[in-house]
CSV table of C-alpha atoms in Angstrom, one decimal:
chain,number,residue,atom,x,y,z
A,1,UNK,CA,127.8,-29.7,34.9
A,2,UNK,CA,124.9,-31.8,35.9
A,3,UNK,CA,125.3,-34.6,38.8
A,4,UNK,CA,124.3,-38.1,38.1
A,5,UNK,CA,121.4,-38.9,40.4
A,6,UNK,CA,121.5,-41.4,42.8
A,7,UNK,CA,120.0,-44.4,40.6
A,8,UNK,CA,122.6,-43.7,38.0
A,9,UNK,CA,125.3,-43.5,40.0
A,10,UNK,CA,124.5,-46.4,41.9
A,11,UNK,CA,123.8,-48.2,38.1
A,12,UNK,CA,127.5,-46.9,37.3
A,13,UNK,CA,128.7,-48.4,40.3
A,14,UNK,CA,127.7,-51.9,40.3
A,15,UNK,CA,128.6,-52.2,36.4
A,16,UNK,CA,132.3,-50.8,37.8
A,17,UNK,CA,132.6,-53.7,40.2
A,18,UNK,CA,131.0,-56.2,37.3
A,19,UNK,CA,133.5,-55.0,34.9
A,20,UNK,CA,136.4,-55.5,37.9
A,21,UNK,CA,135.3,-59.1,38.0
A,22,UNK,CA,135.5,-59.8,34.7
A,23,UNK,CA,138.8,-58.2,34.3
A,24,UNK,CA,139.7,-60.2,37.7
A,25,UNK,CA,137.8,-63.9,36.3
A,26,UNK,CA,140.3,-63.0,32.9
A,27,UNK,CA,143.3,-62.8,34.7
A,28,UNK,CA,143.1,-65.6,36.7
A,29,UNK,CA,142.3,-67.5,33.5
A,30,UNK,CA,145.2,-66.5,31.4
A,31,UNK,CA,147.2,-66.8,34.6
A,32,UNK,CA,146.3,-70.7,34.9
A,33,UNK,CA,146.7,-70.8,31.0
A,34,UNK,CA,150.3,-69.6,31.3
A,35,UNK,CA,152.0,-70.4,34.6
A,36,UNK,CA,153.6,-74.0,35.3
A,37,UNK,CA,150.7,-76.1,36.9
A,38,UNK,CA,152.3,-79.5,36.9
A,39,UNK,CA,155.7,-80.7,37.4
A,40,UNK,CA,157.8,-83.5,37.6
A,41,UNK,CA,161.2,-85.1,38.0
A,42,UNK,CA,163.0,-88.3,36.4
A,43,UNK,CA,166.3,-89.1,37.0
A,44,UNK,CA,168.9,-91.6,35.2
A,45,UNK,CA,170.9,-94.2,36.8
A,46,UNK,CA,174.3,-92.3,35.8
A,47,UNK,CA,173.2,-88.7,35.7
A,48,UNK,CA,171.4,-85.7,37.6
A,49,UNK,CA,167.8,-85.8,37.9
A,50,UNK,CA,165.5,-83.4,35.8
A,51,UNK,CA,162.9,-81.6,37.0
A,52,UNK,CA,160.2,-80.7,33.9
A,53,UNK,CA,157.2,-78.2,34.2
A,54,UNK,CA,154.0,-78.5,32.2
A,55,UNK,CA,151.3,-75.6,31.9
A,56,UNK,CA,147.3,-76.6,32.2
A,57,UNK,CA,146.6,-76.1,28.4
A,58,UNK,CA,149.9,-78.8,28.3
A,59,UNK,CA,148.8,-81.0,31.0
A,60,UNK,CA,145.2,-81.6,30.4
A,61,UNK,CA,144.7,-80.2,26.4
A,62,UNK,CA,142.4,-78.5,24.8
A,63,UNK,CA,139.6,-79.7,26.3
A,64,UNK,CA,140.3,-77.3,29.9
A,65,UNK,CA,139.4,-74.0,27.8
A,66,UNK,CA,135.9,-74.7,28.2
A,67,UNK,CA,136.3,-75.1,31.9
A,68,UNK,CA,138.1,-72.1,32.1
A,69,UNK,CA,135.5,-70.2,30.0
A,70,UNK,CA,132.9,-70.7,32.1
A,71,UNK,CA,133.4,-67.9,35.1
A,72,UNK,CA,134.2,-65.3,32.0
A,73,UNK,CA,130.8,-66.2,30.5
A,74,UNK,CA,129.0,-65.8,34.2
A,75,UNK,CA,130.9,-62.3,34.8
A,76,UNK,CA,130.1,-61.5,31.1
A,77,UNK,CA,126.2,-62.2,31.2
A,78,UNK,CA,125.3,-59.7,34.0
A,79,UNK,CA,126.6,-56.8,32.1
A,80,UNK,CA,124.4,-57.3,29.1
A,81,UNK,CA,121.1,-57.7,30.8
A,82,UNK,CA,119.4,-54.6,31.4
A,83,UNK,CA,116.4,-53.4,33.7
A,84,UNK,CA,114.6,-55.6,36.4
A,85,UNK,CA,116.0,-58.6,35.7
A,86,UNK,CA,119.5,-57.3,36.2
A,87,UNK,CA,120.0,-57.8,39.5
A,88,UNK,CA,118.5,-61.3,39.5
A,89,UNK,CA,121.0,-62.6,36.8
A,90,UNK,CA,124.3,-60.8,39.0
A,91,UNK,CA,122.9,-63.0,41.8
A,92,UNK,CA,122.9,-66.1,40.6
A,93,UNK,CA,126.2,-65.2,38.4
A,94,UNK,CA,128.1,-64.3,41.5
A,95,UNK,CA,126.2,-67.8,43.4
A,96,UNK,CA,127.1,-70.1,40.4
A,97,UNK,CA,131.1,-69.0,40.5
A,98,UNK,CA,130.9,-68.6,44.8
A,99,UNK,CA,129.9,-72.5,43.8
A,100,UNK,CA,132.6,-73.6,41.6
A,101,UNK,CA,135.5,-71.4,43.0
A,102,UNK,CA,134.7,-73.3,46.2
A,103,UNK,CA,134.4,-76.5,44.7
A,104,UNK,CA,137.8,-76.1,43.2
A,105,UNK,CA,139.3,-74.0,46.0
A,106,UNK,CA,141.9,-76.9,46.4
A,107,UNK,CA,143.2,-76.2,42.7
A,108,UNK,CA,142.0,-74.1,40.6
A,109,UNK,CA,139.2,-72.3,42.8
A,110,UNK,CA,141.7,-70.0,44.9
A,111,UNK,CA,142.5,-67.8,41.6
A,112,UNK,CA,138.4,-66.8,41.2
A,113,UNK,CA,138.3,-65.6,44.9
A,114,UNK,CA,139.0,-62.1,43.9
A,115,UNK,CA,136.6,-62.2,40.6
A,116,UNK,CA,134.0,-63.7,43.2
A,117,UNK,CA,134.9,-60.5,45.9
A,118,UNK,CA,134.2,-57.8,42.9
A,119,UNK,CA,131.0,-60.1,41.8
A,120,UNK,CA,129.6,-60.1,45.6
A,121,UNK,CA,130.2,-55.8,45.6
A,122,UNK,CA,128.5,-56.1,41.9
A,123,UNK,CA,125.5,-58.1,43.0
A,124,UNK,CA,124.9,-55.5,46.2
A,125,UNK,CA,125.3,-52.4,44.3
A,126,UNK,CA,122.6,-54.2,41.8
A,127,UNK,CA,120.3,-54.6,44.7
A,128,UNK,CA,120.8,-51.3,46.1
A,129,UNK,CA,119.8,-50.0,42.4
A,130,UNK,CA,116.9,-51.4,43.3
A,131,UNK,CA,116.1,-50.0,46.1
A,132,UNK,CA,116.8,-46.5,44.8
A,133,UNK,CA,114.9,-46.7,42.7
A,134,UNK,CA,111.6,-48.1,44.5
C-alpha cells in the first residue's frame, strides 16, 4: 500500500475542509429557508390574540434565494480551480464570506460562522500546499 506524499495529503486535506464548508454554507441556507424567521401577533377586541410565523422565502420572496446563493457559490468556486491559482481564489472566497457573514452577523451572518471556520482551515491547508511543495 503506497502512502500519499506530503503535497497530496496536504491537497486532500484542504479540499476536506472546502468540502466541510460547503456542506456547512448549505445547511445554514436551507436552515434560514425553512425555520420561522419572522413572526407576529394580532389580536381581536373579543378574542385571544394570535401569534403567526413566517419563513424567509415567505417573508421577503423569491427574490432572497439569490442572496442566499451567494456563500454556496464562494465555497463552490475554490474546489474547481486547480494548481497555483488555487490557493489565491480559497483566499479571497473565505475573505468575501468573512465580509458578508460579518456584515449580517446581526441576522443572517451568525449561521455562516461555521462555513467561514472550515473556509479559514481550507484557505491555510491551501497555503501550506504551497509551501510543500516549494
Amino acid at each position: 500500500m503506497t502512502r500519499p506524499t506530503p503535497k497530496r495529503r496536504t491537497r486532500l486535506r484542504s479540499g476536506v475542509w472546502q468540502i466541510a464548508a460547503l456542506a456547512l454554507a448549505a445547511l445554514a441556507t436551507l436552515l434560514l429557508l425553512v425555520l420561522p424567521a419572522y413572526s407576529s401577533t394580532s389580536q381581536s377586541s373579543d378574542g385571544p390574540s394570535v401569534t403567526t410565523t413566517t419563513t424567509l422565502l415567505e417573508q421577503q420572496g423569491p427574490g432572497v434565494l439569490g442572496i442566499l446563493a451567494v456563500p454556496l457559490v464562494l465555497m463552490l468556486v475554490p474546489l474547481y480551480v486547480r494548481g497555483g491559482a488555487r490557493r489565491w481564489v480559497s483566499l479571497a472566497c473565505t475573505a468575501l464570506l468573512f465580509v458578508g457573514a460579518l456584515l449580517g452577523l446581526a441576522s443572517i451572518g451568525m449561521f455562516y460562522l461555521p462555513a467561514v471556520v472550515c473556509s479559514i482551515a481550507a484557505t491555510t491547508a491551501a497555503m501550506n500546499e504551497h509551501r510543500v511543495s516549494a
